[in-house]
Tab-separated table of N, CA and C in Angstrom:
chain	number	residue	atom	x	y	z
L	497	UNK	N	-79.657	-8.114	-89.329
L	497	UNK	CA	-79.566	-7.577	-87.983
L	497	UNK	C	-80.693	-8.086	-87.104
L	498	UNK	N	-81.333	-9.100	-87.580
L	498	UNK	CA	-82.207	-9.923	-86.766
L	498	UNK	C	-83.500	-9.268	-86.326
L	499	UNK	N	-83.915	-8.180	-86.948
L	499	UNK	CA	-85.211	-7.586	-86.608
L	499	UNK	C	-86.355	-8.466	-87.076
L	500	UNK	N	-86.195	-9.121	-88.199
L	500	UNK	CA	-87.252	-9.973	-88.711
L	500	UNK	C	-87.177	-11.406	-88.207
L	501	UNK	N	-86.150	-11.721	-87.428
L	501	UNK	CA	-85.930	-13.075	-86.949
L	501	UNK	C	-87.022	-13.519	-85.963
L	502	UNK	N	-87.445	-12.608	-85.128
L	502	UNK	CA	-88.466	-12.894	-84.114
L	502	UNK	C	-89.484	-11.767	-84.131
L	503	UNK	N	-90.752	-12.108	-84.169
L	503	UNK	CA	-91.789	-11.071	-84.158
L	503	UNK	C	-91.783	-10.332	-82.824
L	504	UNK	N	-92.330	-9.143	-82.840
L	504	UNK	CA	-92.445	-8.360	-81.610
L	504	UNK	C	-93.238	-9.148	-80.570
L	505	UNK	N	-94.293	-9.823	-81.027
L	505	UNK	CA	-95.134	-10.590	-80.096
L	505	UNK	C	-94.341	-11.736	-79.455
L	506	UNK	N	-93.574	-12.461	-80.272
L	506	UNK	CA	-92.780	-13.577	-79.729
L	506	UNK	C	-91.677	-13.053	-78.816
L	507	UNK	N	-91.043	-11.960	-79.204
L	507	UNK	CA	-90.006	-11.376	-78.365
L	507	UNK	C	-90.593	-10.957	-77.018
L	508	UNK	N	-91.788	-10.394	-77.036
L	508	UNK	CA	-92.402	-9.996	-75.764
L	508	UNK	C	-92.687	-11.216	-74.892
L	509	UNK	N	-93.122	-12.317	-75.508
L	509	UNK	CA	-93.326	-13.560	-74.739
L	509	UNK	C	-92.017	-13.993	-74.079
L	510	UNK	N	-90.924	-13.949	-74.840
L	510	UNK	CA	-89.623	-14.338	-74.296
L	510	UNK	C	-89.203	-13.429	-73.147
L	511	UNK	N	-89.359	-12.123	-73.344
L	511	UNK	CA	-88.915	-11.167	-72.327
L	511	UNK	C	-89.841	-11.122	-71.121
L	512	UNK	N	-91.059	-11.623	-71.265
L	512	UNK	CA	-91.984	-11.691	-70.134
L	512	UNK	C	-91.765	-12.958	-69.311
L	513	UNK	N	-90.900	-13.830	-69.798
L	513	UNK	CA	-90.581	-15.066	-69.099
L	513	UNK	C	-89.301	-14.934	-68.295
L	514	UNK	N	-88.696	-16.071	-67.944
L	514	UNK	CA	-87.512	-16.070	-67.074
L	514	UNK	C	-86.340	-15.241	-67.571
L	515	UNK	N	-86.159	-15.126	-68.890
L	515	UNK	CA	-85.005	-14.372	-69.365
L	515	UNK	C	-85.106	-12.888	-69.054
L	516	UNK	N	-86.301	-12.377	-68.827
L	516	UNK	CA	-86.454	-10.959	-68.508
L	516	UNK	C	-86.750	-10.666	-67.055
L	517	UNK	N	-86.888	-11.714	-66.236
L	517	UNK	CA	-87.331	-11.529	-64.851
L	517	UNK	C	-86.478	-10.578	-64.026
L	518	UNK	N	-85.177	-10.552	-64.240
L	518	UNK	CA	-84.285	-9.735	-63.412
L	518	UNK	C	-84.170	-8.294	-63.896
L	519	UNK	N	-84.886	-7.950	-64.960
L	519	UNK	CA	-84.714	-6.640	-65.591
L	519	UNK	C	-85.869	-5.705	-65.293
L	520	UNK	N	-85.591	-4.400	-65.282
L	520	UNK	CA	-86.681	-3.435	-65.119
L	520	UNK	C	-87.596	-3.448	-66.344
L	521	UNK	N	-88.860	-3.157	-66.125
L	521	UNK	CA	-89.852	-3.195	-67.202
L	521	UNK	C	-89.461	-2.335	-68.401
L	522	UNK	N	-88.817	-1.205	-68.176
L	522	UNK	CA	-88.524	-0.298	-69.291
L	522	UNK	C	-87.550	-0.880	-70.313
L	523	UNK	N	-86.803	-1.931	-69.962
L	523	UNK	CA	-85.921	-2.552	-70.951
L	523	UNK	C	-86.441	-3.908	-71.416
L	524	UNK	N	-87.591	-4.335	-70.924
L	524	UNK	CA	-88.167	-5.634	-71.302
L	524	UNK	C	-89.197	-5.526	-72.421
L	525	UNK	N	-89.543	-4.330	-72.821
L	525	UNK	CA	-90.588	-4.161	-73.840
L	525	UNK	C	-90.034	-4.458	-75.235
L	526	UNK	N	-90.633	-5.427	-75.905
L	526	UNK	CA	-90.149	-5.868	-77.216
L	526	UNK	C	-90.184	-4.757	-78.245
L	527	UNK	N	-91.235	-3.952	-78.239
L	527	UNK	CA	-91.305	-2.852	-79.214
L	527	UNK	C	-90.136	-1.894	-79.029
L	528	UNK	N	-89.744	-1.673	-77.782
L	528	UNK	CA	-88.627	-0.770	-77.510
L	528	UNK	C	-87.305	-1.397	-77.957
L	529	UNK	N	-87.162	-2.693	-77.754
L	529	UNK	CA	-85.946	-3.379	-78.208
L	529	UNK	C	-85.829	-3.268	-79.728
L	530	UNK	N	-86.913	-3.557	-80.435
L	530	UNK	CA	-86.901	-3.447	-81.904
L	530	UNK	C	-86.605	-2.014	-82.339
L	531	UNK	N	-87.244	-1.049	-81.697
L	531	UNK	CA	-87.013	0.356	-82.048
L	531	UNK	C	-85.561	0.749	-81.784
L	532	UNK	N	-84.992	0.243	-80.692
L	532	UNK	CA	-83.595	0.533	-80.376
L	532	UNK	C	-82.647	-0.018	-81.424
L	533	UNK	N	-82.889	-1.239	-81.865
L	533	UNK	CA	-82.040	-1.833	-82.905
L	533	UNK	C	-82.170	-1.041	-84.202
L	534	UNK	N	-83.379	-0.643	-84.546
L	534	UNK	CA	-83.551	0.180	-85.757
L	534	UNK	C	-82.731	1.466	-85.656
L	535	UNK	N	-82.727	2.098	-84.485
L	535	UNK	CA	-81.951	3.335	-84.305
L	535	UNK	C	-80.443	3.068	-84.414
L	536	UNK	N	-79.987	1.953	-83.836
L	536	UNK	CA	-78.566	1.598	-83.955
L	536	UNK	C	-78.195	1.446	-85.425
L	537	UNK	N	-79.058	0.799	-86.191
L	537	UNK	CA	-78.804	0.624	-87.626
L	537	UNK	C	-78.858	1.957	-88.365
L	538	UNK	N	-79.792	2.821	-87.997
L	538	UNK	CA	-79.873	4.147	-88.621
L	538	UNK	C	-78.601	4.938	-88.358
L	539	UNK	N	-78.054	4.836	-87.147
L	539	UNK	CA	-76.830	5.557	-86.826
L	539	UNK	C	-75.694	5.067	-87.723
L	540	UNK	N	-75.655	3.767	-87.962
L	540	UNK	CA	-74.633	3.204	-88.836
L	540	UNK	C	-74.824	3.718	-90.261
L	541	UNK	N	-76.059	3.734	-90.707
L	541	UNK	CA	-76.352	4.187	-92.072
L	541	UNK	C	-76.189	5.691	-92.251
L	542	UNK	N	-76.095	6.435	-91.150
L	542	UNK	CA	-75.968	7.893	-91.245
L	542	UNK	C	-74.530	8.336	-91.456
L	543	UNK	N	-73.632	7.389	-91.657
L	543	UNK	CA	-72.256	7.763	-91.955
L	543	UNK	C	-71.260	7.472	-90.858
L	544	UNK	N	-71.686	6.815	-89.798
L	544	UNK	CA	-70.743	6.450	-88.754
L	544	UNK	C	-69.647	5.576	-89.365
L	545	UNK	N	-68.403	5.763	-88.934
L	545	UNK	CA	-67.319	4.939	-89.484
L	545	UNK	C	-67.591	3.449	-89.251
L	546	UNK	N	-67.179	2.648	-90.220
L	546	UNK	CA	-67.364	1.203	-90.128
L	546	UNK	C	-66.007	0.511	-90.107
L	547	UNK	N	-66.013	-0.660	-89.524
L	547	UNK	CA	-64.852	-1.525	-89.544
L	547	UNK	C	-65.358	-2.962	-89.579
L	548	UNK	N	-64.470	-3.908	-89.691
L	548	UNK	CA	-64.858	-5.303	-89.663
L	548	UNK	C	-65.161	-5.690	-88.219
L	549	UNK	N	-66.351	-6.225	-87.964
L	549	UNK	CA	-66.712	-6.682	-86.625
L	549	UNK	C	-67.076	-8.161	-86.669
L	550	UNK	N	-66.860	-8.813	-85.576
L	550	UNK	CA	-67.213	-10.224	-85.433
L	550	UNK	C	-68.724	-10.396	-85.502
L	551	UNK	N	-69.457	-9.522	-84.835
L	551	UNK	CA	-70.908	-9.530	-84.874
L	551	UNK	C	-71.576	-10.348	-83.789
L	552	UNK	N	-70.818	-11.234	-83.130
L	552	UNK	CA	-71.378	-12.072	-82.069
L	552	UNK	C	-70.302	-12.306	-81.010
L	553	UNK	N	-69.728	-11.218	-80.534
L	553	UNK	CA	-68.520	-11.244	-79.707
L	553	UNK	C	-68.788	-11.491	-78.221
L	554	UNK	N	-69.700	-12.415	-77.915
L	554	UNK	CA	-69.926	-12.740	-76.497
L	554	UNK	C	-68.817	-13.654	-75.983
L	555	UNK	N	-68.741	-13.755	-74.684
L	555	UNK	CA	-67.674	-14.504	-74.034
L	555	UNK	C	-67.605	-15.950	-74.522
L	556	UNK	N	-68.734	-16.578	-74.794
L	556	UNK	CA	-68.752	-17.967	-75.242
L	556	UNK	C	-68.122	-18.193	-76.600
L	557	UNK	N	-67.900	-17.138	-77.348
L	557	UNK	CA	-67.251	-17.252	-78.657
L	557	UNK	C	-65.776	-16.876	-78.592
L	558	UNK	N	-65.178	-17.039	-77.427
L	558	UNK	CA	-63.754	-16.776	-77.271
L	558	UNK	C	-63.037	-18.065	-76.889
L	559	UNK	N	-61.725	-18.070	-77.074
L	559	UNK	CA	-60.911	-19.206	-76.653
L	559	UNK	C	-59.576	-18.677	-76.161
L	560	UNK	N	-58.887	-19.525	-75.393
L	560	UNK	CA	-57.537	-19.225	-74.926
L	560	UNK	C	-56.671	-20.457	-75.163
L	561	UNK	N	-55.514	-20.246	-75.759
L	561	UNK	CA	-54.555	-21.322	-75.991
L	561	UNK	C	-53.679	-21.485	-74.745
L	562	UNK	N	-53.032	-22.634	-74.594
L	562	UNK	CA	-52.129	-22.813	-73.447
L	562	UNK	C	-51.054	-21.727	-73.365
L	563	UNK	N	-50.685	-21.159	-74.502
L	563	UNK	CA	-49.669	-20.095	-74.527
L	563	UNK	C	-50.201	-18.777	-73.973
L	564	UNK	N	-51.536	-18.692	-73.786
L	564	UNK	CA	-52.149	-17.454	-73.322
L	564	UNK	C	-52.746	-16.633	-74.444
L	565	UNK	N	-52.440	-16.992	-75.689
L	565	UNK	CA	-53.020	-16.284	-76.829
L	565	UNK	C	-54.527	-16.494	-76.824
L	566	UNK	N	-55.275	-15.428	-77.154
L	566	UNK	CA	-56.732	-15.485	-77.143
L	566	UNK	C	-57.278	-15.149	-78.515
L	567	UNK	N	-58.489	-15.606	-78.774
L	567	UNK	CA	-59.104	-15.318	-80.053
L	567	UNK	C	-60.599	-15.525	-80.018
L	568	UNK	N	-61.202	-15.346	-81.188
L	568	UNK	CA	-62.646	-15.484	-81.354
L	568	UNK	C	-62.954	-16.636	-82.302
L	569	UNK	N	-64.053	-17.334	-82.035
L	569	UNK	CA	-64.562	-18.381	-82.916
L	569	UNK	C	-65.966	-17.995	-83.355
L	570	UNK	N	-66.537	-18.781	-84.259
L	570	UNK	CA	-67.920	-18.608	-84.720
L	570	UNK	C	-68.098	-17.277	-85.450
L	571	UNK	N	-67.545	-17.217	-86.643
L	571	UNK	CA	-67.567	-15.998	-87.453
L	571	UNK	C	-68.743	-15.979	-88.421
L	572	UNK	N	-69.908	-16.439	-87.995
L	572	UNK	CA	-71.048	-16.556	-88.893
L	572	UNK	C	-71.706	-15.230	-89.244
L	573	UNK	N	-71.571	-14.218	-88.409
L	573	UNK	CA	-72.245	-12.944	-88.722
L	573	UNK	C	-71.264	-11.773	-88.795
L	574	UNK	N	-70.041	-12.078	-89.259
L	574	UNK	CA	-69.059	-11.023	-89.482
L	574	UNK	C	-69.657	-9.995	-90.448
L	575	UNK	N	-69.348	-8.731	-90.209
L	575	UNK	CA	-69.922	-7.663	-91.034
L	575	UNK	C	-69.115	-6.378	-90.890
L	576	UNK	N	-69.403	-5.433	-91.757
L	576	UNK	CA	-68.834	-4.078	-91.633
L	576	UNK	C	-69.843	-3.261	-90.854
L	577	UNK	N	-69.445	-2.847	-89.668
L	577	UNK	CA	-70.365	-2.136	-88.787
L	577	UNK	C	-69.567	-1.258	-87.834
L	578	UNK	N	-70.200	-0.813	-86.805
L	578	UNK	CA	-69.577	0.070	-85.820
L	578	UNK	C	-68.731	-0.742	-84.835
L	579	UNK	N	-67.531	-0.281	-84.576
L	579	UNK	CA	-66.614	-0.934	-83.639
L	579	UNK	C	-67.270	-1.217	-82.291
L	580	UNK	N	-68.149	-0.305	-81.858
L	580	UNK	CA	-68.736	-0.403	-80.519
L	580	UNK	C	-69.719	-1.562	-80.391
L	581	UNK	N	-70.190	-2.098	-81.512
L	581	UNK	CA	-71.080	-3.260	-81.427
L	581	UNK	C	-70.354	-4.408	-80.735
L	582	UNK	N	-69.148	-4.720	-81.200
L	582	UNK	CA	-68.379	-5.808	-80.595
L	582	UNK	C	-67.853	-5.443	-79.211
L	583	UNK	N	-67.348	-4.238	-79.056
L	583	UNK	CA	-66.722	-3.855	-77.790
L	583	UNK	C	-67.740	-3.853	-76.652
L	584	UNK	N	-68.877	-3.198	-76.852
L	584	UNK	CA	-69.880	-3.134	-75.779
L	584	UNK	C	-70.488	-4.507	-75.509
L	585	UNK	N	-70.747	-5.257	-76.551
L	585	UNK	CA	-71.323	-6.595	-76.446
L	585	UNK	C	-70.380	-7.508	-75.661
L	586	UNK	N	-69.103	-7.469	-76.000
L	586	UNK	CA	-68.150	-8.341	-75.325
L	586	UNK	C	-67.989	-7.964	-73.850
L	587	UNK	N	-67.796	-6.708	-73.576
L	587	UNK	CA	-67.616	-6.284	-72.184
L	587	UNK	C	-68.828	-6.666	-71.344
L	588	UNK	N	-70.028	-6.432	-71.864
L	588	UNK	CA	-71.242	-6.688	-71.085
L	588	UNK	C	-71.502	-8.178	-70.869
L	589	UNK	N	-71.022	-9.045	-71.752
L	589	UNK	CA	-71.216	-10.479	-71.537
L	589	UNK	C	-70.048	-11.102	-70.784
L	590	UNK	N	-68.853	-10.564	-70.939
L	590	UNK	CA	-67.668	-11.168	-70.330
L	590	UNK	C	-67.562	-10.904	-68.834
L	591	UNK	N	-68.146	-9.814	-68.380
L	591	UNK	CA	-67.982	-9.431	-66.977
L	591	UNK	C	-69.296	-9.508	-66.221
L	592	UNK	N	-69.265	-10.026	-64.999
L	592	UNK	CA	-70.449	-9.897	-64.150
L	592	UNK	C	-70.802	-8.415	-63.991
L	593	UNK	N	-72.035	-8.140	-63.691
L	593	UNK	CA	-72.546	-6.767	-63.685
L	593	UNK	C	-71.689	-5.825	-62.845
L	594	UNK	N	-71.385	-6.194	-61.622
L	594	UNK	CA	-70.607	-5.302	-60.748
L	594	UNK	C	-69.220	-5.038	-61.321
L	595	UNK	N	-68.594	-6.049	-61.890
L	595	UNK	CA	-67.269	-5.864	-62.487
L	595	UNK	C	-67.345	-4.986	-63.728
L	596	UNK	N	-68.380	-5.169	-64.549
L	596	UNK	CA	-68.545	-4.297	-65.723
L	596	UNK	C	-68.672	-2.860	-65.287
L	597	UNK	N	-69.533	-2.618	-64.303
L	597	UNK	CA	-69.731	-1.248	-63.830
L	597	UNK	C	-68.424	-0.627	-63.350
L	598	UNK	N	-67.592	-1.413	-62.700
L	598	UNK	CA	-66.334	-0.896	-62.149
L	598	UNK	C	-65.249	-0.712	-63.209
L	599	UNK	N	-65.278	-1.515	-64.273
L	599	UNK	CA	-64.138	-1.560	-65.193
L	599	UNK	C	-64.399	-1.036	-66.595
L	600	UNK	N	-65.651	-0.852	-67.001
L	600	UNK	CA	-65.900	-0.590	-68.422
L	600	UNK	C	-65.279	0.706	-68.923
L	601	UNK	N	-65.259	1.734	-68.121
L	601	UNK	CA	-64.642	2.988	-68.585
L	601	UNK	C	-63.151	2.799	-68.836
L	602	UNK	N	-62.466	2.165	-67.896
L	602	UNK	CA	-61.026	1.964	-68.083
L	602	UNK	C	-60.747	0.994	-69.236
L	603	UNK	N	-61.599	0.016	-69.431
L	603	UNK	CA	-61.428	-0.888	-70.576
L	603	UNK	C	-61.611	-0.146	-71.898
L	604	UNK	N	-62.582	0.758	-71.944
L	604	UNK	CA	-62.788	1.529	-73.165
L	604	UNK	C	-61.619	2.487	-73.408
L	605	UNK	N	-61.102	3.100	-72.361
L	605	UNK	CA	-59.916	3.960	-72.505
L	605	UNK	C	-58.745	3.137	-73.052
L	606	UNK	N	-58.556	1.946	-72.502
L	606	UNK	CA	-57.479	1.069	-72.973
L	606	UNK	C	-57.657	0.734	-74.457
L	607	UNK	N	-58.872	0.403	-74.845
L	607	UNK	CA	-59.167	0.081	-76.241
L	607	UNK	C	-58.829	1.267	-77.147
L	608	UNK	N	-59.297	2.455	-76.781
L	608	UNK	CA	-59.043	3.651	-77.597
L	608	UNK	C	-57.550	3.965	-77.665
L	609	UNK	N	-56.857	3.843	-76.520
L	609	UNK	CA	-55.407	4.076	-76.504
L	609	UNK	C	-54.676	3.079	-77.402
L	610	UNK	N	-55.133	1.836	-77.375
L	610	UNK	CA	-54.492	0.811	-78.210
L	610	UNK	C	-54.701	1.111	-79.701
L	611	UNK	N	-55.906	1.530	-80.059
L	611	UNK	CA	-56.141	1.925	-81.449
L	611	UNK	C	-55.163	3.020	-81.860
L	612	UNK	N	-55.036	4.046	-81.017
L	612	UNK	CA	-54.136	5.162	-81.331
L	612	UNK	C	-52.690	4.698	-81.442
L	613	UNK	N	-52.277	3.741	-80.581
L	613	UNK	CA	-50.903	3.236	-80.632
L	613	UNK	C	-50.621	2.510	-81.941
L	614	UNK	N	-51.673	2.046	-82.603
L	614	UNK	CA	-51.537	1.374	-83.895
L	614	UNK	C	-51.692	2.332	-85.072
L	615	UNK	N	-51.828	3.632	-84.763
L	615	UNK	CA	-51.968	4.635	-85.808
L	615	UNK	C	-53.383	4.790	-86.334
L	616	UNK	N	-54.349	4.259	-85.605
L	616	UNK	CA	-55.751	4.342	-86.020
L	616	UNK	C	-56.375	5.580	-85.386
L	617	UNK	N	-57.115	6.327	-86.165
L	617	UNK	CA	-57.773	7.543	-85.693
L	617	UNK	C	-58.990	7.164	-84.850
L	618	UNK	N	-58.803	7.039	-83.553
L	618	UNK	CA	-59.879	6.645	-82.642
L	618	UNK	C	-60.782	7.841	-82.353
L	619	UNK	N	-62.042	7.586	-82.050
L	619	UNK	CA	-62.948	8.693	-81.711
L	619	UNK	C	-62.557	9.341	-80.388
L	620	UNK	N	-63.049	10.546	-80.187
L	620	UNK	CA	-62.839	11.227	-78.908
L	620	UNK	C	-63.524	10.430	-77.803
L	621	UNK	N	-63.137	10.713	-76.563
L	621	UNK	CA	-63.765	10.016	-75.443
L	621	UNK	C	-65.279	10.214	-75.441
L	622	UNK	N	-65.737	11.441	-75.582
L	622	UNK	CA	-67.180	11.702	-75.522
L	622	UNK	C	-67.937	10.944	-76.617
L	623	UNK	N	-67.410	10.958	-77.824
L	623	UNK	CA	-68.047	10.231	-78.923
L	623	UNK	C	-68.015	8.736	-78.659
L	624	UNK	N	-66.871	8.217	-78.239
L	624	UNK	CA	-66.728	6.784	-77.984
L	624	UNK	C	-67.654	6.327	-76.855
L	625	UNK	N	-67.719	7.100	-75.789
L	625	UNK	CA	-68.547	6.722	-74.643
L	625	UNK	C	-70.024	6.685	-75.027
L	626	UNK	N	-70.479	7.669	-75.762
L	626	UNK	CA	-71.880	7.670	-76.194
L	626	UNK	C	-72.158	6.506	-77.159
L	627	UNK	N	-71.270	6.303	-78.115
L	627	UNK	CA	-71.449	5.225	-79.089
L	627	UNK	C	-71.459	3.869	-78.386
L	628	UNK	N	-70.566	3.682	-77.443
L	628	UNK	CA	-70.506	2.453	-76.645
L	628	UNK	C	-71.851	2.217	-75.937
L	629	UNK	N	-72.366	3.240	-75.283
L	629	UNK	CA	-73.606	3.091	-74.504
L	629	UNK	C	-74.817	2.839	-75.399
L	630	UNK	N	-74.851	3.448	-76.558
L	630	UNK	CA	-75.946	3.193	-77.503
L	630	UNK	C	-75.869	1.771	-78.077
L	631	UNK	N	-74.659	1.336	-78.344
L	631	UNK	CA	-74.448	0.088	-79.078
L	631	UNK	C	-74.750	-1.168	-78.278
L	632	UNK	N	-74.851	-1.066	-76.980
L	632	UNK	CA	-75.167	-2.234	-76.154
L	632	UNK	C	-76.486	-2.859	-76.593
L	633	UNK	N	-77.373	-2.064	-77.163
L	633	UNK	CA	-78.674	-2.560	-77.630
L	633	UNK	C	-78.492	-3.651	-78.678
L	634	UNK	N	-77.449	-3.564	-79.500
L	634	UNK	CA	-77.207	-4.576	-80.522
L	634	UNK	C	-77.069	-5.973	-79.896
L	635	UNK	N	-76.150	-6.114	-78.952
L	635	UNK	CA	-75.946	-7.410	-78.306
L	635	UNK	C	-77.131	-7.843	-77.467
L	636	UNK	N	-77.773	-6.891	-76.826
L	636	UNK	CA	-78.960	-7.198	-76.026
L	636	UNK	C	-80.032	-7.837	-76.898
L	637	UNK	N	-80.264	-7.283	-78.054
L	637	UNK	CA	-81.251	-7.856	-78.966
L	637	UNK	C	-80.875	-9.281	-79.369
L	638	UNK	N	-79.601	-9.521	-79.671
L	638	UNK	CA	-79.197	-10.865	-80.082
L	638	UNK	C	-79.520	-11.906	-79.011
L	639	UNK	N	-79.297	-11.556	-77.756
L	639	UNK	CA	-79.585	-12.524	-76.694
L	639	UNK	C	-81.059	-12.540	-76.326
L	640	UNK	N	-81.744	-11.448	-76.502
L	640	UNK	CA	-83.188	-11.438	-76.233
L	640	UNK	C	-83.908	-12.401	-77.170
L	641	UNK	N	-83.430	-12.540	-78.409
L	641	UNK	CA	-84.082	-13.411	-79.391
L	641	UNK	C	-83.479	-14.808	-79.442
L	642	UNK	N	-82.395	-15.047	-78.699
L	642	UNK	CA	-81.693	-16.331	-78.766
L	642	UNK	C	-82.637	-17.490	-78.486
L	643	UNK	N	-82.495	-18.546	-79.283
L	643	UNK	CA	-83.384	-19.679	-79.109
L	643	UNK	C	-82.707	-21.027	-78.973
L	644	UNK	N	-81.444	-21.127	-79.272
L	644	UNK	CA	-80.786	-22.436	-79.286
L	644	UNK	C	-79.650	-22.529	-78.280
L	645	UNK	N	-79.779	-21.832	-77.195
L	645	UNK	CA	-78.750	-21.828	-76.164
L	645	UNK	C	-79.414	-22.263	-74.854
L	646	UNK	N	-78.664	-22.943	-74.022
L	646	UNK	CA	-79.201	-23.407	-72.741
L	646	UNK	C	-79.796	-22.229	-71.966
L	647	UNK	N	-80.990	-22.395	-71.422
L	647	UNK	CA	-81.656	-21.290	-70.721
L	647	UNK	C	-80.805	-20.581	-69.655
L	648	UNK	N	-80.012	-21.280	-68.833
L	648	UNK	CA	-79.223	-20.527	-67.849
L	648	UNK	C	-78.235	-19.544	-68.480
L	649	UNK	N	-77.662	-19.913	-69.615
L	649	UNK	CA	-76.736	-19.010	-70.313
L	649	UNK	C	-77.510	-17.836	-70.898
L	650	UNK	N	-78.628	-18.125	-71.556
L	650	UNK	CA	-79.454	-17.061	-72.131
L	650	UNK	C	-79.891	-16.082	-71.052
L	651	UNK	N	-80.381	-16.586	-69.956
L	651	UNK	CA	-80.848	-15.719	-68.863
L	651	UNK	C	-79.705	-14.857	-68.339
L	652	UNK	N	-78.519	-15.441	-68.160
L	652	UNK	CA	-77.371	-14.678	-67.648
L	652	UNK	C	-76.981	-13.556	-68.611
L	653	UNK	N	-76.882	-13.868	-69.900
L	653	UNK	CA	-76.474	-12.852	-70.861
L	653	UNK	C	-77.548	-11.789	-71.056
L	654	UNK	N	-78.808	-12.178	-71.095
L	654	UNK	CA	-79.878	-11.177	-71.209
L	654	UNK	C	-79.860	-10.268	-69.981
L	655	UNK	N	-79.638	-10.843	-68.814
L	655	UNK	CA	-79.583	-10.036	-67.590
L	655	UNK	C	-78.398	-9.073	-67.627
L	656	UNK	N	-77.225	-9.561	-68.015
L	656	UNK	CA	-76.039	-8.694	-68.073
L	656	UNK	C	-76.230	-7.567	-69.092
L	657	UNK	N	-76.674	-7.933	-70.288
L	657	UNK	CA	-76.842	-6.929	-71.341
L	657	UNK	C	-77.995	-5.981	-71.041
L	658	UNK	N	-79.117	-6.506	-70.573
L	658	UNK	CA	-80.267	-5.663	-70.241
L	658	UNK	C	-79.971	-4.709	-69.103
L	659	UNK	N	-79.199	-5.168	-68.132
L	659	UNK	CA	-78.788	-4.283	-67.035
L	659	UNK	C	-77.880	-3.177	-67.555
L	660	UNK	N	-76.983	-3.511	-68.474
L	660	UNK	CA	-76.123	-2.487	-69.073
L	660	UNK	C	-76.952	-1.469	-69.849
L	661	UNK	N	-77.964	-1.933	-70.590
L	661	UNK	CA	-78.866	-1.026	-71.309
L	661	UNK	C	-79.552	-0.086	-70.317
L	662	UNK	N	-80.039	-0.634	-69.213
L	662	UNK	CA	-80.697	0.196	-68.189
L	662	UNK	C	-79.701	1.140	-67.527
L	663	UNK	N	-78.530	0.631	-67.160
L	663	UNK	CA	-77.508	1.466	-66.500
L	663	UNK	C	-77.133	2.674	-67.344
L	664	UNK	N	-77.044	2.478	-68.636
L	664	UNK	CA	-76.553	3.529	-69.530
L	664	UNK	C	-77.654	4.346	-70.187
L	665	UNK	N	-78.912	4.007	-69.907
L	665	UNK	CA	-79.992	4.733	-70.565
L	665	UNK	C	-79.874	4.627	-72.073
L	666	UNK	N	-79.505	3.450	-72.566
L	666	UNK	CA	-79.234	3.252	-73.985
L	666	UNK	C	-80.444	3.600	-74.849
L	667	UNK	N	-81.630	3.176	-74.439
L	667	UNK	CA	-82.817	3.476	-75.227
L	667	UNK	C	-83.071	4.985	-75.247
L	668	UNK	N	-82.858	5.633	-74.122
L	668	UNK	CA	-83.052	7.092	-74.066
L	668	UNK	C	-82.037	7.794	-74.968
L	669	UNK	N	-80.786	7.342	-74.958
L	669	UNK	CA	-79.770	7.924	-75.850
L	669	UNK	C	-80.169	7.784	-77.312
L	670	UNK	N	-80.832	6.678	-77.618
L	670	UNK	CA	-81.263	6.425	-78.990
L	670	UNK	C	-82.597	7.098	-79.324
L	671	UNK	N	-83.242	7.677	-78.321
L	671	UNK	CA	-84.499	8.376	-78.541
L	671	UNK	C	-85.700	7.466	-78.658
L	672	UNK	N	-85.636	6.297	-78.022
L	672	UNK	CA	-86.785	5.364	-78.045
L	672	UNK	C	-87.241	5.023	-76.635
């Protein structure tokens, strides 16, 4: 889960540079990012339901065929984890900030309704909404530590994800 991938000191250097410039200070602190990821993992280990997740479900790992069929590529970090890791991560990277703010609730309702239509026991709205807002920290951390992606892409995704973390009070929900 990439906590040991980048030291707190190196992460702070990254977040103090261009990738963190558009974000409020309260979401740029490396110690808080690490603490948030630890809490997300603790929530998973506390018995939260798990499913198969892609693990890196950002917009750049998607494709569309001429037929309109869509899918995901780059399955290097597939894992059994919380559904909201992929859902929140994808929504926050796929949509510009204003569009995410306008559409994320209806997208989450659609996702939950679709699960139910398939006979899957989806969480209640309140549980799903809280889990979604907490889980954004997972994707935010992945882009905060990213090192092999063109800087404009990294900056855009860190800004989108970090803004979502700030909008939702994700760190506060996690108690960090």
